[in-house]
Tab-separated table of C-alpha atoms and ligand atoms in Angstrom:
chain	number	residue	atom	x	y	z
A	1	MET	CA	-29.097	-5.010	-5.189
A	2	SER	CA	-26.762	-3.403	-7.706
A	3	ALA	CA	-23.096	-4.389	-7.678
A	4	PRO	CA	-21.679	-3.791	-4.197
A	5	PHE	CA	-18.988	-1.271	-3.338
A	6	ASN	CA	-16.175	-2.971	-1.494
A	7	PHE	CA	-14.390	-0.763	1.084
A	8	SER	CA	-12.163	-3.573	2.380
A	9	ALA	CA	-8.713	-2.427	3.533
A	10	GLY	CA	-7.037	-5.412	1.928
A	11	PRO	CA	-7.228	-7.609	0.064
A	12	ALA	CA	-9.131	-4.786	-1.533
A	13	MET	CA	-11.296	-4.316	-4.589
A	14	LEU	CA	-9.593	-4.395	-7.963
A	15	PRO	CA	-10.772	-2.507	-11.055
A	16	ALA	CA	-13.836	-4.238	-12.516
A	17	GLU	CA	-12.352	-3.909	-15.996
A	18	VAL	CA	-9.234	-5.799	-14.907
A	19	MET	CA	-11.234	-8.579	-13.271
A	20	GLN	CA	-13.341	-8.954	-16.387
A	21	GLN	CA	-10.293	-9.196	-18.617
A	22	ALA	CA	-8.729	-11.788	-16.298
A	23	GLN	CA	-11.934	-13.781	-16.405
A	24	GLU	CA	-12.105	-13.661	-20.202
A	25	GLU	CA	-8.532	-14.904	-20.581
A	26	PHE	CA	-8.596	-17.281	-17.637
A	27	LEU	CA	-8.708	-20.518	-19.616
A	28	ASN	CA	-7.065	-19.292	-22.757
A	29	TRP	CA	-4.273	-16.808	-22.214
A	30	ASN	CA	-2.589	-15.272	-25.241
A	31	GLN	CA	-4.316	-17.771	-27.554
A	32	LEU	CA	-2.269	-20.560	-25.960
A	33	GLY	CA	-5.311	-22.617	-24.953
A	34	ILE	CA	-4.069	-22.734	-21.351
A	35	SER	CA	-4.150	-20.401	-18.373
A	36	VAL	CA	-1.420	-17.939	-17.476
A	37	MET	CA	-1.241	-19.987	-14.247
A	38	GLU	CA	-0.254	-23.109	-16.167
A	39	ILE	CA	2.732	-21.852	-18.094
A	40	SER	CA	6.413	-21.834	-17.146
A	41	HIS	CA	7.744	-18.548	-15.811
A	42	ARG	CA	10.682	-19.131	-18.192
A	43	ASP	CA	8.463	-19.347	-21.250
A	44	PRO	CA	9.206	-16.395	-23.556
A	45	VAL	CA	5.503	-15.485	-23.640
A	46	PHE	CA	5.405	-15.210	-19.871
A	47	VAL	CA	8.736	-13.402	-19.700
A	48	ARG	CA	7.482	-10.861	-22.236
A	49	MET	CA	4.406	-10.201	-20.095
A	50	ALA	CA	6.547	-9.927	-16.943
A	51	GLU	CA	8.917	-7.446	-18.587
A	52	GLN	CA	6.012	-5.395	-19.901
A	53	ALA	CA	4.542	-5.200	-16.388
A	54	GLU	CA	7.837	-3.867	-15.078
A	55	GLN	CA	8.071	-1.422	-17.968
A	56	ASP	CA	4.564	-0.146	-17.305
A	57	LEU	CA	5.264	0.295	-13.597
A	58	ARG	CA	8.482	2.157	-14.415
A	59	GLU	CA	6.576	4.440	-16.722
A	60	LEU	CA	3.727	5.018	-14.256
A	61	MET	CA	6.047	5.900	-11.368
A	62	ALA	CA	8.792	7.458	-13.520
A	63	ILE	CA	11.300	5.140	-11.854
A	64	PRO	CA	14.858	6.270	-12.655
A	65	GLU	CA	17.303	3.926	-14.423
A	66	ASN	CA	19.391	3.360	-11.294
A	67	TYR	CA	16.561	1.583	-9.496
A	68	ARG	CA	15.735	-2.107	-9.737
A	69	VAL	CA	12.131	-3.253	-9.622
A	70	LEU	CA	11.779	-6.547	-7.771
A	71	PHE	CA	8.701	-8.762	-7.687
A	72	MET	CA	8.887	-10.492	-4.334
A	73	HIS	CA	7.146	-13.050	-2.156
A	74	GLY	CA	5.586	-12.617	1.256
A	75	GLY	CA	3.527	-9.444	0.998
A	76	GLY	CA	4.204	-6.309	3.011
A	77	ARG	CA	5.431	-8.076	6.111
A	78	GLY	CA	7.926	-10.090	4.111
A	79	GLN	CA	9.600	-6.764	3.389
A	80	PHE	CA	9.689	-5.913	7.110
A	81	THR	CA	12.301	-8.687	7.251
A	82	ALA	CA	13.874	-8.125	3.857
A	83	VAL	CA	14.697	-4.458	4.469
A	84	PRO	CA	16.871	-4.818	7.592
A	85	GLN	CA	18.494	-7.993	6.255
A	86	ASN	CA	19.328	-6.445	2.891
A	87	ILE	CA	20.167	-2.853	3.737
A	88	ALA	CA	21.759	-2.970	7.201
A	89	GLY	CA	24.458	-4.964	8.948
A	90	PRO	CA	23.690	-6.733	12.233
A	91	GLU	CA	25.691	-4.167	14.239
A	92	ASP	CA	24.266	-1.112	12.482
A	93	THR	CA	21.880	1.550	13.640
A	94	VAL	CA	18.638	2.055	11.747
A	95	ASP	CA	16.010	4.762	12.256
A	96	TYR	CA	12.274	4.104	12.279
A	97	LEU	CA	9.390	6.526	12.522
A	98	ASP	CA	6.608	5.004	14.582
A	99	SER	CA	3.503	6.619	13.110
A	100	GLY	CA	1.077	3.745	13.650
A	101	ILE	CA	0.391	0.055	13.745
A	102	TRP	CA	2.251	-0.987	10.583
A	103	SER	CA	5.336	0.974	11.618
A	104	GLU	CA	5.281	-0.859	14.922
A	105	PHE	CA	5.241	-4.254	13.224
A	106	ALA	CA	8.121	-3.184	11.004
A	107	ILE	CA	10.120	-2.049	14.054
A	108	ARG	CA	9.501	-5.317	15.857
A	109	GLU	CA	10.810	-7.255	12.870
A	110	ALA	CA	13.878	-5.024	12.354
A	111	LYS	CA	14.951	-5.652	15.946
A	112	LYS	CA	15.561	-9.300	15.065
A	113	TYR	CA	18.228	-8.424	12.495
A	114	VAL	CA	19.786	-5.126	13.556
A	115	LYS	CA	21.230	-4.310	16.959
A	116	HIS	CA	20.239	-0.649	17.226
A	117	VAL	CA	16.723	0.149	16.105
A	118	ASN	CA	16.167	3.783	16.985
A	119	VAL	CA	12.582	5.036	17.027
A	120	VAL	CA	12.902	8.682	15.980
A	121	ALA	CA	9.405	9.803	16.954
A	122	GLY	CA	5.847	8.634	17.132
A	123	ALA	CA	2.238	9.612	16.758
A	124	VAL	CA	1.036	12.456	18.963
A	125	THR	CA	-2.389	13.576	20.128
A	126	THR	CA	-3.262	17.185	19.434
A	127	GLU	CA	-6.391	19.229	19.966
A	128	GLN	CA	-7.247	18.677	16.327
A	129	GLY	CA	-6.754	14.932	16.523
A	130	LYS	CA	-4.055	12.297	16.051
A	131	ALA	CA	-0.940	13.517	14.266
A	132	ILE	CA	2.749	12.728	13.773
A	133	ALA	CA	5.501	14.541	15.674
A	134	ALA	CA	7.004	17.421	13.662
A	135	VAL	CA	10.182	16.542	11.743
A	136	ASN	CA	12.194	19.036	13.838
A	137	ASP	CA	11.440	16.953	16.917
A	138	TRP	CA	12.655	13.669	15.454
A	139	GLN	CA	15.708	12.060	17.098
A	140	LEU	CA	17.549	11.040	13.927
A	141	SER	CA	20.844	9.114	14.075
A	142	PRO	CA	23.426	10.638	11.743
A	143	GLN	CA	24.978	7.222	11.042
A	144	ALA	CA	21.794	5.251	10.424
A	145	ALA	CA	22.017	2.677	7.625
A	146	TYR	CA	18.544	3.843	6.602
A	147	PHE	CA	15.449	5.677	7.779
A	148	HIS	CA	12.182	3.713	7.554
A	149	TYR	CA	8.649	5.064	7.617
A	150	CYS	CA	5.147	4.206	6.508
A	151	PRO	CA	3.699	7.223	4.663
A	152	ASN	CA	0.170	5.859	4.871
A	153	GLU	CA	-0.790	4.028	8.042
A	154	THR	CA	-3.605	1.844	6.767
A	155	VAL	CA	-5.120	0.972	10.144
A	156	ASP	CA	-4.891	4.382	11.806
A	157	GLY	CA	-5.739	6.414	8.713
A	158	ILE	CA	-2.721	8.642	9.397
A	159	ALA	CA	-0.507	9.846	6.579
A	160	LEU	CA	2.728	11.758	6.358
A	161	HIS	CA	2.339	13.915	3.278
A	162	GLY	CA	5.530	14.936	1.501
A	163	VAL	CA	8.850	13.123	1.783
A	164	PRO	CA	10.731	13.975	4.990
A	165	ASP	CA	14.114	15.650	4.702
A	166	VAL	CA	16.449	12.972	5.976
A	167	ASN	CA	20.097	12.508	5.017
A	168	VAL	CA	20.281	8.709	4.959
A	169	PRO	CA	18.593	6.335	2.475
A	170	ILE	CA	14.833	6.529	2.980
A	171	VAL	CA	12.882	3.257	3.021
A	172	ALA	CA	9.122	3.540	2.698
A	173	ASP	CA	6.368	1.000	3.238
A	174	MET	CA	3.890	2.130	0.588
A	175	SER	CA	1.674	-0.945	0.773
A	176	SER	CA	-1.482	1.138	0.960
A	177	ASN	CA	-0.590	4.236	-1.046
A	178	ILE	CA	1.684	3.155	-3.888
A	179	LEU	CA	0.484	4.481	-7.260
A	180	SER	CA	-2.131	6.684	-5.587
A	181	GLU	CA	-0.509	9.981	-6.605
A	182	PRO	CA	2.696	11.259	-8.249
A	183	LEU	CA	5.890	10.575	-6.310
A	184	ASP	CA	9.553	11.523	-6.701
A	185	VAL	CA	11.119	8.058	-6.540
A	186	SER	CA	14.630	9.540	-6.569
A	187	ARG	CA	14.120	10.696	-2.969
A	188	PHE	CA	14.047	7.075	-1.779
A	189	GLY	CA	16.494	4.243	-1.204
A	190	VAL	CA	13.813	1.563	-1.157
A	191	ILE	CA	10.075	1.695	-1.776
A	192	TYR	CA	8.121	-1.450	-1.091
A	193	ALA	CA	4.491	-2.489	-1.114
A	194	GLY	CA	2.451	-5.577	-0.447
A	195	ALA	CA	0.252	-5.904	-3.509
A	196	GLN	CA	-3.256	-6.396	-2.151
A	197	LYS	CA	-4.304	-2.751	-1.808
A	198	ASN	CA	-3.402	-0.909	-4.978
A	199	ILE	CA	-1.722	-3.526	-7.169
A	200	GLY	CA	-3.200	-7.042	-7.192
A	201	PRO	CA	-3.472	-10.299	-5.231
A	202	SER	CA	-2.068	-10.737	-1.719
A	203	GLY	CA	1.148	-12.567	-0.869
A	204	PHE	CA	2.955	-10.647	-3.571
A	205	ALA	CA	5.109	-7.567	-3.105
A	206	ILE	CA	7.034	-5.045	-5.122
A	207	ALA	CA	10.354	-3.598	-3.965
A	208	ILE	CA	11.954	-0.707	-5.824
A	209	VAL	CA	15.588	-0.631	-4.771
A	210	ARG	CA	18.273	1.947	-5.621
A	211	ASP	CA	21.109	-0.064	-7.074
A	212	ASP	CA	23.853	1.255	-4.779
A	213	LEU	CA	21.996	-0.442	-1.902
A	214	LEU	CA	22.405	-3.872	-3.463
A	215	GLY	CA	25.206	-6.208	-2.433
A	216	ARG	CA	24.841	-5.586	1.304
A	217	ALA	CA	22.653	-8.474	2.412
A	218	GLN	CA	23.485	-10.089	5.736
A	219	GLY	CA	25.036	-13.537	5.274
A	220	ASN	CA	22.073	-15.452	6.665
A	221	THR	CA	19.482	-13.730	4.467
A	222	SER	CA	17.107	-16.216	2.923
A	223	THR	CA	17.995	-16.392	-0.755
A	224	ILE	CA	14.455	-15.735	-1.976
A	225	MET	CA	14.408	-12.539	0.100
A	226	ASP	CA	17.828	-11.374	-1.061
A	227	TYR	CA	17.441	-8.214	-3.161
A	228	THR	CA	20.781	-8.726	-4.856
A	229	VAL	CA	19.959	-12.262	-5.960
A	230	GLN	CA	16.467	-11.312	-7.063
A	231	ALA	CA	17.858	-8.348	-9.014
A	232	ALA	CA	20.414	-10.593	-10.742
A	233	GLU	CA	17.726	-13.182	-11.552
A	234	ASN	CA	15.074	-10.691	-12.714
A	235	SER	CA	12.901	-11.735	-9.740
A	236	MET	CA	12.884	-15.315	-10.976
A	237	TYR	CA	15.418	-16.922	-8.649
A	238	ASN	CA	12.601	-19.278	-7.707
A	239	THR	CA	9.139	-19.499	-9.229
A	240	PRO	CA	7.445	-16.155	-8.729
A	241	ASN	CA	3.740	-15.791	-8.080
A	242	THR	CA	2.996	-15.789	-11.781
A	243	PHE	CA	-0.726	-15.101	-11.514
A	244	ALA	CA	-0.189	-12.132	-9.198
A	245	TRP	CA	2.471	-10.742	-11.546
A	246	TYR	CA	0.085	-11.068	-14.471
A	247	LEU	CA	-2.775	-9.402	-12.606
A	248	ALA	CA	-0.496	-6.596	-11.435
A	249	GLY	CA	0.422	-6.074	-15.082
A	250	LEU	CA	-3.245	-5.717	-16.002
A	251	VAL	CA	-3.702	-3.178	-13.199
A	252	PHE	CA	-0.723	-1.160	-14.482
A	253	GLN	CA	-2.243	-1.078	-17.963
A	254	TRP	CA	-5.568	-0.016	-16.485
A	255	LEU	CA	-3.814	2.784	-14.593
A	256	LYS	CA	-2.204	3.995	-17.801
A	257	ARG	CA	-5.617	4.065	-19.474
A	258	GLN	CA	-6.948	6.179	-16.569
A	259	GLY	CA	-4.260	8.772	-17.244
A	260	GLY	CA	-1.595	7.472	-14.866
A	261	VAL	CA	-0.870	8.508	-11.306
A	262	ALA	CA	-1.452	12.218	-11.945
A	263	ALA	CA	-5.060	11.547	-12.913
A	264	MET	CA	-5.409	8.989	-10.110
A	265	GLY	CA	-4.057	11.517	-7.620
A	266	ARG	CA	-6.630	14.121	-8.640
A	267	LEU	CA	-9.455	11.613	-8.383
A	268	ASN	CA	-8.198	10.261	-5.049
A	269	GLN	CA	-7.965	13.802	-3.658
A	270	ALA	CA	-11.515	14.539	-4.716
A	271	LYS	CA	-12.833	11.238	-3.326
A	272	ALA	CA	-11.179	11.712	0.063
A	273	ALA	CA	-12.110	15.400	0.336
A	274	LYS	CA	-15.761	14.641	-0.323
A	275	LEU	CA	-15.888	11.944	2.362
A	276	TYR	CA	-13.940	13.924	4.989
A	277	ASP	CA	-16.048	17.031	4.321
A	278	TYR	CA	-19.193	15.050	4.894
A	279	ILE	CA	-17.842	13.522	8.126
A	280	ASP	CA	-16.581	16.903	9.394
A	281	GLN	CA	-19.888	18.703	8.964
A	282	SER	CA	-21.702	15.939	10.857
A	283	SER	CA	-22.023	15.643	14.625
A	284	PHE	CA	-23.150	12.032	14.210
A	285	TYR	CA	-19.831	10.859	12.702
A	286	ARG	CA	-16.299	11.967	13.366
A	287	ASN	CA	-12.778	11.311	12.121
A	288	PRO	CA	-10.083	11.151	14.832
A	289	VAL	CA	-7.137	12.399	12.725
A	290	HIS	CA	-5.675	15.928	12.481
A	291	PRO	CA	-6.658	17.345	9.063
A	292	ALA	CA	-3.032	17.754	7.958
A	293	TYR	CA	-2.315	14.059	8.619
A	294	ARG	CA	-5.329	12.429	7.082
A	295	SER	CA	-4.955	9.513	4.757
A	296	MET	CA	-6.261	9.786	1.213
A	297	MET	CA	-6.696	5.988	1.066
A	298	ASN	CA	-8.085	4.875	4.434
A	299	VAL	CA	-10.755	6.977	6.109
A	300	PRO	CA	-11.550	5.842	9.650
A	301	PHE	CA	-14.669	7.222	11.276
A	302	LEU	CA	-16.520	6.753	14.531
A	303	LEU	CA	-20.166	7.041	15.383
A	304	ALA	CA	-20.913	9.459	18.234
A	305	ASP	CA	-22.985	6.625	19.700
A	306	GLU	CA	-20.812	3.518	19.501
A	307	ALA	CA	-23.778	1.356	20.481
A	308	LEU	CA	-24.983	1.808	16.898
A	309	ASN	CA	-21.846	0.281	15.338
A	310	ASP	CA	-23.307	-3.162	14.715
A	311	ALA	CA	-26.507	-1.773	13.240
A	312	PHE	CA	-24.476	0.544	11.008
A	313	LEU	CA	-22.363	-2.306	9.670
A	314	ALA	CA	-25.291	-4.668	9.178
A	315	GLN	CA	-27.358	-2.081	7.313
A	316	ALA	CA	-24.384	-0.953	5.249
A	317	GLU	CA	-23.765	-4.511	4.158
A	318	ALA	CA	-27.429	-4.982	3.299
A	319	ALA	CA	-27.134	-1.830	1.161
A	320	GLY	CA	-24.134	-3.311	-0.686
A	321	LEU	CA	-21.450	-1.315	1.140
A	322	LEU	CA	-18.952	-3.965	2.191
A	323	GLY	CA	-15.857	-4.118	4.358
A	324	LEU	CA	-16.486	-0.989	6.462
A	325	LYS	CA	-15.598	-2.501	9.828
A	326	GLY	CA	-12.567	-0.793	11.374
A	327	HIS	CA	-9.441	-2.833	12.083
A	328	ARG	CA	-9.817	-5.083	15.122
A	329	PHE	CA	-7.089	-3.086	16.926
A	330	VAL	CA	-8.898	0.246	16.717
A	331	GLY	CA	-12.617	-0.497	16.245
A	332	GLY	CA	-15.066	1.930	14.661
A	333	MET	CA	-15.416	2.091	10.893
A	334	ARG	CA	-12.963	2.495	8.064
A	335	ALA	CA	-13.617	3.188	4.417
A	336	SER	CA	-10.667	2.161	2.278
A	337	ILE	CA	-10.853	4.042	-0.984
A	338	TYR	CA	-7.931	2.907	-3.085
A	339	ASN	CA	-7.458	3.571	-6.804
A	340	ALA	CA	-10.101	1.051	-7.875
A	341	MET	CA	-12.889	2.717	-5.849
A	342	PRO	CA	-14.883	4.983	-8.162
A	343	MET	CA	-16.445	8.284	-7.063
A	344	ALA	CA	-19.818	6.526	-7.269
A	345	GLY	CA	-18.743	4.422	-4.276
A	346	ILE	CA	-18.066	7.561	-2.218
A	347	ASP	CA	-21.451	8.989	-3.221
A	348	ALA	CA	-23.221	5.760	-2.272
A	349	LEU	CA	-21.451	5.650	1.104
A	350	ILE	CA	-22.298	9.268	1.937
A	351	GLU	CA	-25.902	8.741	0.944
A	352	PHE	CA	-26.088	5.685	3.181
A	353	MET	CA	-24.458	7.514	6.105
A	354	ARG	CA	-26.956	10.387	5.758
A	355	GLU	CA	-29.860	7.971	5.635
A	356	PHE	CA	-28.574	6.008	8.646
A	357	GLU	CA	-28.252	9.180	10.691
A	358	ARG	CA	-31.764	10.275	9.728
A	359	ASN	CA	-33.248	6.935	10.868
A	360	ALA	CA	-31.174	6.578	14.042
B	401	PLP	C1	-1.405	-4.334	4.543
B	401	PLP	C2	-0.164	-3.708	4.971
B	401	PLP	C3	0.961	-4.463	5.346
B	401	PLP	C4	0.946	-5.968	5.474
B	401	PLP	O1	0.840	-6.609	4.302
B	401	PLP	P1	0.842	-8.229	4.267
B	401	PLP	O2	0.880	-8.474	2.812
B	401	PLP	O3	-0.394	-8.697	4.958
B	401	PLP	O4	2.056	-8.688	4.958
B	401	PLP	C5	2.120	-3.784	5.668
B	401	PLP	N1	2.173	-2.447	5.650
B	401	PLP	C6	1.105	-1.694	5.319
B	401	PLP	C7	1.232	-0.212	5.295
B	401	PLP	C8	-0.097	-2.305	4.968
B	401	PLP	O5	-1.145	-1.549	4.636
């Protein structure tokens, strides 16, 4: 079997080039004779690497000067707590769009820290599939401390394309779509992402915070989750996940070599279009999402005959196509096709799907 293609939703595949480089320098980083994991985060060599990673991310996303980039603990869900604690007061109102499973988890967490969590709208079922209520139908609160949404619902495969026109600071959970295409960061108050889909190892997170939103943390906010403290300490209030930071830095350099997010966006578009087109022309497979709300990163699909699911997954795995099982909440299949997935992976998947249908 040739090298497998890994369609896992997360932790997801990382660029082979990055993994190879990490392996080569694993025992001897920067000619120091030790691993990057064995050096103090205060060592100037480490600090230089950490600053370069931030610089590269800033360049890739064209992050304006008035935003702080924070390297945080606790993955995506850690930020579900950090956002309400840092950006809202306990008596405030905050708005959440409920477009899928990750939004729901974020809402549940916000309710612990903020009194009024207003769900502005949710997912809707249309004749053309699952979709998100139109912006005109959202019940926005004029006084909300922020508006939170998840532009790419990883489990449901539903995406909200384009930034919604909302007059309060916009907070976005971009765990599964950060760096996948160009983005106007200046439209946002906070962008955050757990790292394990498009950035690096799990347990790590990046928060990009507009600086006027600092200084508002609720008094009982855990210090390691306090944006203001982490901004003041350059994300080194306590020991950061140094290995994850390093690996993220390698991924950022890899992205720059690929031509940045503009090039990634074109490739991601082409990858997703090819897979959706194949699914749409088939009566054996189907995608349950309205075409205008389809994710470019996570492509769920169902077999017309669900009794074949186990056979599909077993044969796919035998063919080196890994991680295609849909999330346990929704079933079916899901192909996660983040930045590191090459077009060859899409071609191999489509070929397998065609072959499976022929033999069924
Ligand atoms: C994966 C994911 C999360 C959760 O990340 P953890 O690091 O497991 O906490 C949150 N939001 C979205 C959109 C995700 O895809």
